Short mmCIF file of N, CA and C in Angstrom, two decimals:
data_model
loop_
_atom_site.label_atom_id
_atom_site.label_comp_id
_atom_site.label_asym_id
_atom_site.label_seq_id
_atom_site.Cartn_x
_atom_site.Cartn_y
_atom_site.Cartn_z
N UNK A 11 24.57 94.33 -57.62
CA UNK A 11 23.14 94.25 -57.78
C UNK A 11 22.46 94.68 -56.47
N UNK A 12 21.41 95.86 -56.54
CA UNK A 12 20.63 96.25 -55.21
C UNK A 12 19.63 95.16 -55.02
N UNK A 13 19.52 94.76 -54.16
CA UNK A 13 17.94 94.02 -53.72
C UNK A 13 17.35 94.60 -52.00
N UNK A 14 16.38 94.75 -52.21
CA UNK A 14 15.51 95.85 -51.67
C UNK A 14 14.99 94.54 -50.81
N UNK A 15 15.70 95.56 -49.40
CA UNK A 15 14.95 94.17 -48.33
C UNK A 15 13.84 95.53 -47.68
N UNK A 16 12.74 94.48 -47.28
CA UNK A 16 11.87 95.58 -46.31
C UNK A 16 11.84 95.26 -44.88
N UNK A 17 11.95 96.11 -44.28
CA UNK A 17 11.96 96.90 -42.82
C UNK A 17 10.89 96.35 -42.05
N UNK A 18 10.10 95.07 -41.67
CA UNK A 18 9.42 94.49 -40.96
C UNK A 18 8.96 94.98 -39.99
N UNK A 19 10.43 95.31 -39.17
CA UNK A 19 9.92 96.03 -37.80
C UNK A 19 9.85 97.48 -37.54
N UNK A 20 9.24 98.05 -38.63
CA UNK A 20 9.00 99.89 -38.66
C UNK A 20 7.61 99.80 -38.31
N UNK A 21 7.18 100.98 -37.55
CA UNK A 21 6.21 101.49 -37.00
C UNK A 21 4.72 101.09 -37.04
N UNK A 22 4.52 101.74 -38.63
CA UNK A 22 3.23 101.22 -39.89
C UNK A 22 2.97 99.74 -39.43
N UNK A 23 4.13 98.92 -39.77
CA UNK A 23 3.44 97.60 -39.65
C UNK A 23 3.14 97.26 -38.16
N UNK A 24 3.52 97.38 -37.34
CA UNK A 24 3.06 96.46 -36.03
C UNK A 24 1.32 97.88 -35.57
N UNK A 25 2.09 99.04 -36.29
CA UNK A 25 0.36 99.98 -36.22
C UNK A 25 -0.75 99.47 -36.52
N UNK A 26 -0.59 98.55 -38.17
CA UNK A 26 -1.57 97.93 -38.50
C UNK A 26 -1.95 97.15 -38.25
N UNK A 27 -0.92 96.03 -37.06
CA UNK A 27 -1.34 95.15 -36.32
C UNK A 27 -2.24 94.79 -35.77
N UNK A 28 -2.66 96.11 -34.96
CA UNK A 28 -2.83 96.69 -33.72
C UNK A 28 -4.28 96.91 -33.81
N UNK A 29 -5.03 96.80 -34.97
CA UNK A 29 -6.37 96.63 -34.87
C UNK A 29 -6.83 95.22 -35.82
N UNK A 30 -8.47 95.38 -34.14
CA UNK A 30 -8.88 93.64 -34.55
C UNK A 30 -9.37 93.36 -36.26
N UNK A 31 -10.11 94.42 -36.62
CA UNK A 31 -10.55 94.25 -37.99
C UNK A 31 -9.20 93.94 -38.95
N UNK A 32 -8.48 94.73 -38.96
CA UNK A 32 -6.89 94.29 -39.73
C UNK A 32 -6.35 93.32 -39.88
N UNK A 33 -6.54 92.96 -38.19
CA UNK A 33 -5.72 91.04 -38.07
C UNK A 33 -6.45 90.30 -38.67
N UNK A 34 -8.18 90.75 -38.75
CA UNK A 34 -8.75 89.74 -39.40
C UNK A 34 -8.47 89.65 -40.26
N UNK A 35 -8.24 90.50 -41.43
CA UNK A 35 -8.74 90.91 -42.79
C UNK A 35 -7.21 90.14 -42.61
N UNK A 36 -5.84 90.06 -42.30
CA UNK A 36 -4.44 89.68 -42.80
C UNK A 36 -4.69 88.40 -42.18
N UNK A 37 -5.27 87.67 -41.20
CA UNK A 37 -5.60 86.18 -41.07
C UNK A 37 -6.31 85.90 -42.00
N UNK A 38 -7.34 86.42 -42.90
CA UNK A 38 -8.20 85.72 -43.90
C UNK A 38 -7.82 85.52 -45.47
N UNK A 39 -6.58 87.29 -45.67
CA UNK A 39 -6.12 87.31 -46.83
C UNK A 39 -4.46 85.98 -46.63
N UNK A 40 -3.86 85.42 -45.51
CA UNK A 40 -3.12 84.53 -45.34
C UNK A 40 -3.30 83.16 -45.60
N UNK A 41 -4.80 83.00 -45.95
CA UNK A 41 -5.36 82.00 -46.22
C UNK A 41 -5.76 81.78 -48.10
N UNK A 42 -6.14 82.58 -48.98
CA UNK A 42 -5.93 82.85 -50.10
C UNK A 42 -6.67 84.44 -50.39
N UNK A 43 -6.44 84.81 -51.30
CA UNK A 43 -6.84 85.93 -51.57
C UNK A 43 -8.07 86.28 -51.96
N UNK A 44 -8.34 87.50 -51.79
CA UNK A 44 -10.10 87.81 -51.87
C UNK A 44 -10.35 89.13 -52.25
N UNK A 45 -11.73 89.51 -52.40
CA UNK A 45 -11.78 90.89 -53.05
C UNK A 45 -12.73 91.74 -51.97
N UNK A 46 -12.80 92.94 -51.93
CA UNK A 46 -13.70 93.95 -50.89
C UNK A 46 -14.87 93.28 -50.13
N UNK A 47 -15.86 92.72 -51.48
CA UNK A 47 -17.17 91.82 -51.11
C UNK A 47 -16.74 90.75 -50.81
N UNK A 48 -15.96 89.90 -50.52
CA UNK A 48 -15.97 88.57 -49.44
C UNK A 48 -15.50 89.06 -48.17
N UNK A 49 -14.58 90.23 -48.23
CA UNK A 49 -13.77 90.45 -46.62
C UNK A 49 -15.31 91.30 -45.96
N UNK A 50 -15.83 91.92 -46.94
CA UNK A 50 -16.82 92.37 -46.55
C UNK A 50 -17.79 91.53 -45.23
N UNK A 51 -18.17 90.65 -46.17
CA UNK A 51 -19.67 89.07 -45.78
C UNK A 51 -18.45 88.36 -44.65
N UNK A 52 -16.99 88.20 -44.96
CA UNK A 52 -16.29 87.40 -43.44
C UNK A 52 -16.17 88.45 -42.58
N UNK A 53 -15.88 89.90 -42.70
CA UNK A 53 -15.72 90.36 -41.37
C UNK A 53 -17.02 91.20 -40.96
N UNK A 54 -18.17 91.16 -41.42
CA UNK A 54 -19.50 91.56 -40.89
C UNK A 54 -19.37 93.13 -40.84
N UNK A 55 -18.26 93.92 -41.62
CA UNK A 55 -17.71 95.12 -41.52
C UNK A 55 -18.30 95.78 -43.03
N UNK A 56 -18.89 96.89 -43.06
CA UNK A 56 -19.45 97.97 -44.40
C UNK A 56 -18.03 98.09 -45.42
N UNK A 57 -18.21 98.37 -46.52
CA UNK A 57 -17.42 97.87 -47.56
C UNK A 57 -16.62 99.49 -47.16
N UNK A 58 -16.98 100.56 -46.72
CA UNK A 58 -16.26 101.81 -46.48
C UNK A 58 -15.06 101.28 -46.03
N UNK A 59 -15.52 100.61 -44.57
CA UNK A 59 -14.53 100.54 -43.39
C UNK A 59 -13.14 99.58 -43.86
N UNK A 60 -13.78 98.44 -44.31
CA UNK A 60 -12.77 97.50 -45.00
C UNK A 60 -11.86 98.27 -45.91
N UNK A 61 -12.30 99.16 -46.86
CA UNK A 61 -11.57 99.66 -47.93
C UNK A 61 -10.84 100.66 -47.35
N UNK A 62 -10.56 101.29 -45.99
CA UNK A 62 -10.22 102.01 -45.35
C UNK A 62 -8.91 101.03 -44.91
N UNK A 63 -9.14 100.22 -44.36
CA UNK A 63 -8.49 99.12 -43.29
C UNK A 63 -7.16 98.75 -44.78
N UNK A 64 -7.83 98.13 -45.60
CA UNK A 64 -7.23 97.80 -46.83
C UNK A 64 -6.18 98.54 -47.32
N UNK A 65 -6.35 99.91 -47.33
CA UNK A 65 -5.70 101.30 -48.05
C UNK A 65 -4.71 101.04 -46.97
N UNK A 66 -4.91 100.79 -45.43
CA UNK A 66 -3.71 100.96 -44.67
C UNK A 66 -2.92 100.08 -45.03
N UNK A 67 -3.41 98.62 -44.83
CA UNK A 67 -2.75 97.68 -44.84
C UNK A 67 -1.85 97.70 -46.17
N UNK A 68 -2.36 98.06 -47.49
CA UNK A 68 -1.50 98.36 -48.41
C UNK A 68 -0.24 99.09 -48.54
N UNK A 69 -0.71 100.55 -47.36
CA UNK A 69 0.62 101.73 -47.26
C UNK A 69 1.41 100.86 -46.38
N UNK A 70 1.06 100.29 -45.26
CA UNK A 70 1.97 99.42 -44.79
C UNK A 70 3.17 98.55 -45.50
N UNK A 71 2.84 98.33 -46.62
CA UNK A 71 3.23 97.15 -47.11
C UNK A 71 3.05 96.23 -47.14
N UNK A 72 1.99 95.86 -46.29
CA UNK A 72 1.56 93.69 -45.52
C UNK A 72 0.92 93.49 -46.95
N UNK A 73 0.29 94.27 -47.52
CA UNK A 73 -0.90 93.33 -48.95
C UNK A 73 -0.62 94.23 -49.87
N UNK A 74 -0.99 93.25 -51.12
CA UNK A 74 -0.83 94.06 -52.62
C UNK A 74 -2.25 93.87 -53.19
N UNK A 75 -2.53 94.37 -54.06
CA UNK A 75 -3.88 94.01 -54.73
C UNK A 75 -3.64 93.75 -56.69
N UNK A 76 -4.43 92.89 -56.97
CA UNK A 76 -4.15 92.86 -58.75
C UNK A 76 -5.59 93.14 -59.03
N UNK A 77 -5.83 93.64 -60.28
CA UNK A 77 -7.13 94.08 -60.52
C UNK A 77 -7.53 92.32 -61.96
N UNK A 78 -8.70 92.10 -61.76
CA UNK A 78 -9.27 91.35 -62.42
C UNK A 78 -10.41 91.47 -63.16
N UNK A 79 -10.78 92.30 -64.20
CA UNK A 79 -11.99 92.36 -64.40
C UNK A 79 -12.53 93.54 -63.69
N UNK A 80 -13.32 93.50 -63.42
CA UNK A 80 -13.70 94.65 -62.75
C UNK A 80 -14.11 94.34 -60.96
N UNK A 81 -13.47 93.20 -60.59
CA UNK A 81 -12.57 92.94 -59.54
C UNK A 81 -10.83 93.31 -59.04
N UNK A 82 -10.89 93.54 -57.93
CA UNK A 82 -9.76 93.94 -56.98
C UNK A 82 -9.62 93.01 -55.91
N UNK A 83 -8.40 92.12 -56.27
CA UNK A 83 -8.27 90.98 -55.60
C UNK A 83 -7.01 91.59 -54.66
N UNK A 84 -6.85 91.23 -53.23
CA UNK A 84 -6.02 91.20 -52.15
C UNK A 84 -5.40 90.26 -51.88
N UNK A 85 -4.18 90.41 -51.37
CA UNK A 85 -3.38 89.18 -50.86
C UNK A 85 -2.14 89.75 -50.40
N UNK A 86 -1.24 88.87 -49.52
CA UNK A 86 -0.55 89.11 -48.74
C UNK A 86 0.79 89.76 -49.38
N UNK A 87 1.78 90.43 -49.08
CA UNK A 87 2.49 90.79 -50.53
C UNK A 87 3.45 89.72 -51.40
N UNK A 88 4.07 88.84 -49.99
CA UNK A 88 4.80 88.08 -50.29
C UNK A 88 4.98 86.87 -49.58
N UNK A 89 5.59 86.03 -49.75
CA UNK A 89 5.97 84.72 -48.92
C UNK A 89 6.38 85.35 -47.42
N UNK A 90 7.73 85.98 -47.81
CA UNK A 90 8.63 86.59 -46.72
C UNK A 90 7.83 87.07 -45.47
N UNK A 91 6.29 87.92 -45.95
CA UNK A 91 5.79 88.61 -45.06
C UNK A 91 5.22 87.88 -44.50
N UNK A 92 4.37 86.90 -45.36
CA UNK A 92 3.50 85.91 -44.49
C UNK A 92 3.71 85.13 -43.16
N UNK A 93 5.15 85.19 -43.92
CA UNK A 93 5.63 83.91 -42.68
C UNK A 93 6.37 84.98 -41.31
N UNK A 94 6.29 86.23 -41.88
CA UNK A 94 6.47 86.96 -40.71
C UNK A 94 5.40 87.36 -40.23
N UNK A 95 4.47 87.50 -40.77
CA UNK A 95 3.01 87.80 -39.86
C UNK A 95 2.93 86.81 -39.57
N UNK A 96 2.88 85.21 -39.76
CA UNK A 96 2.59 83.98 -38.80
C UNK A 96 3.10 83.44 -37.41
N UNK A 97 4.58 83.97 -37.36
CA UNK A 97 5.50 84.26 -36.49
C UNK A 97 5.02 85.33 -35.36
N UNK A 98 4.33 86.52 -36.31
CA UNK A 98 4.23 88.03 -35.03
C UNK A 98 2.80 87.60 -34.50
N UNK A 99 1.99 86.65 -35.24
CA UNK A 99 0.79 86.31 -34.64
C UNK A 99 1.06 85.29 -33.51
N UNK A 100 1.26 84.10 -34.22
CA UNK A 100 1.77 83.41 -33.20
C UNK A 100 2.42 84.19 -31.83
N UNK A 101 3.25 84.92 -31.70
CA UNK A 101 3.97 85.48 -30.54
C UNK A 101 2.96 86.49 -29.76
N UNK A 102 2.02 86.97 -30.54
CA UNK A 102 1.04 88.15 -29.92
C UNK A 102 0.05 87.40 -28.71
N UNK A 103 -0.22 86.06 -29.83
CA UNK A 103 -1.33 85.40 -29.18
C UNK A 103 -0.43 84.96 -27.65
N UNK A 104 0.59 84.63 -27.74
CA UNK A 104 0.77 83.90 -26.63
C UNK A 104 1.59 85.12 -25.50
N UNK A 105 1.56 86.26 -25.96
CA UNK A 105 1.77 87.26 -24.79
C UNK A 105 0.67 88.29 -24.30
N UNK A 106 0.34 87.92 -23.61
CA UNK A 106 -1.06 88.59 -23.16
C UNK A 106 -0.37 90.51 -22.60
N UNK A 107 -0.98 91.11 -23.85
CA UNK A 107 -0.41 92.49 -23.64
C UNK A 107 -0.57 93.24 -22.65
N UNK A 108 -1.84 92.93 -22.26
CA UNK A 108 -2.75 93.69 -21.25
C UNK A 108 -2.43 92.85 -20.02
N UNK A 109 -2.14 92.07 -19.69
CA UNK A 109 -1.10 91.72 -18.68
C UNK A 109 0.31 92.48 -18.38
N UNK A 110 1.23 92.52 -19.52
CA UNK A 110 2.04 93.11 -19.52
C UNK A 110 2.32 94.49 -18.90
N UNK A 111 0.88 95.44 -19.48
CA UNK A 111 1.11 96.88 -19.45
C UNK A 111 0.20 96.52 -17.91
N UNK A 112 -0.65 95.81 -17.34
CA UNK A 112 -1.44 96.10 -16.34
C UNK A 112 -0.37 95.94 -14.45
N UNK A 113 0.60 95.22 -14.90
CA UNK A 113 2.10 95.37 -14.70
C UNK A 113 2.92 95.99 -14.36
N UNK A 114 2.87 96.38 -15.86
CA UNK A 114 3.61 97.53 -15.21
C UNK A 114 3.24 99.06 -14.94
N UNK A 115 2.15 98.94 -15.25
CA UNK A 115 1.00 100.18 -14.79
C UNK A 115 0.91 100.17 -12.57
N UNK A 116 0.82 98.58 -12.37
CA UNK A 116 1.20 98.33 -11.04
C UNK A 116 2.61 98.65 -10.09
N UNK A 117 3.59 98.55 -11.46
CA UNK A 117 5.21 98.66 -10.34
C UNK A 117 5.26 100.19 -10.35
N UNK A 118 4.74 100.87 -11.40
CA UNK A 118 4.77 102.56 -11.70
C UNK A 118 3.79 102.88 -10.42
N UNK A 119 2.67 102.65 -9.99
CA UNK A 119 1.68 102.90 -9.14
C UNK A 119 2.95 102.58 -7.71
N UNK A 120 3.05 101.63 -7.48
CA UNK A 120 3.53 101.06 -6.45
C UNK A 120 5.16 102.18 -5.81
N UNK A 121 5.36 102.35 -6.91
CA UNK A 121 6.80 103.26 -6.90
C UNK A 121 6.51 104.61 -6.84
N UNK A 122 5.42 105.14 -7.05
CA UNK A 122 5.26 106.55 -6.41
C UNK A 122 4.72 106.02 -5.31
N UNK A 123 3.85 105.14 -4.55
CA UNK A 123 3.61 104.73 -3.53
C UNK A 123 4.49 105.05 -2.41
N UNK A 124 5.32 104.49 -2.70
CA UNK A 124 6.48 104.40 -2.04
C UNK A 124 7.12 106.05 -1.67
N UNK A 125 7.64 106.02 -2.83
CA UNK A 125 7.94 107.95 -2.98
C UNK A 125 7.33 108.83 -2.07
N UNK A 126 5.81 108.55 -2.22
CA UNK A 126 5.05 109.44 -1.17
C UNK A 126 5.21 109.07 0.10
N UNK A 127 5.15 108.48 0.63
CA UNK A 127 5.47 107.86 2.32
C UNK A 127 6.27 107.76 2.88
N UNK A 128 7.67 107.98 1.63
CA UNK A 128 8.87 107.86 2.77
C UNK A 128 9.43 108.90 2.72
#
């Protein structure tokens, strides 16, 4: 029997990470699911941009959508993912990136420093 595991740590997903409107929209759809016009009114974002953000987050894989009526409801795709986006959030929040890269943007500076003078 095949069972189809998905690839967590490919590209797409930590891409879609990577913007603030996204995290919102996957912190709000982690909470229960919603349709264009509520992510709309919670993230203060034009229904274009969201449905843009959405389309990614879908090719990604992080959310699925079911149609209701002449509603389009969002939500996360699965258990599995959730609790891996709660995990990659959790870990994001507590590594300050821009520390990281400002870092090592410093030992790279510092090391041609060096290079040149001696």
């Amino acid at each position: 029997m095949y069972i189809y595991t998905y690839n967590y740590m490919n590209s797409e997903v930590f891409k879609a990470l990577g913007n603030k409107t996204r995290l919102k929209i996957i912190k709000t759809l982690m909470i229960r699911e919603h349709n264009v016009t509520d992510l709309t009114q919670i993230s203060g974002k034009d229904q274009t941009t969201i449905s843009r953000h959405l389309s990614t987050l879908a090719n990604s894989k992080i959310i699925k959508h079911k149609r209701i009526g002449r509603n389009i409801f969002y939500s996360i795709i699965n258990m599995e993912m959730e609790e891996w986006l709660k995990l990659t959030i959790t870990i994001k929040r507590k590594i300050p990136i821009e520390s990281v890269l400002r870092d090592k943007i410093k030992d790279f500076l510092n090391k041609q420093k060096k290079e040149i003078y001696e």
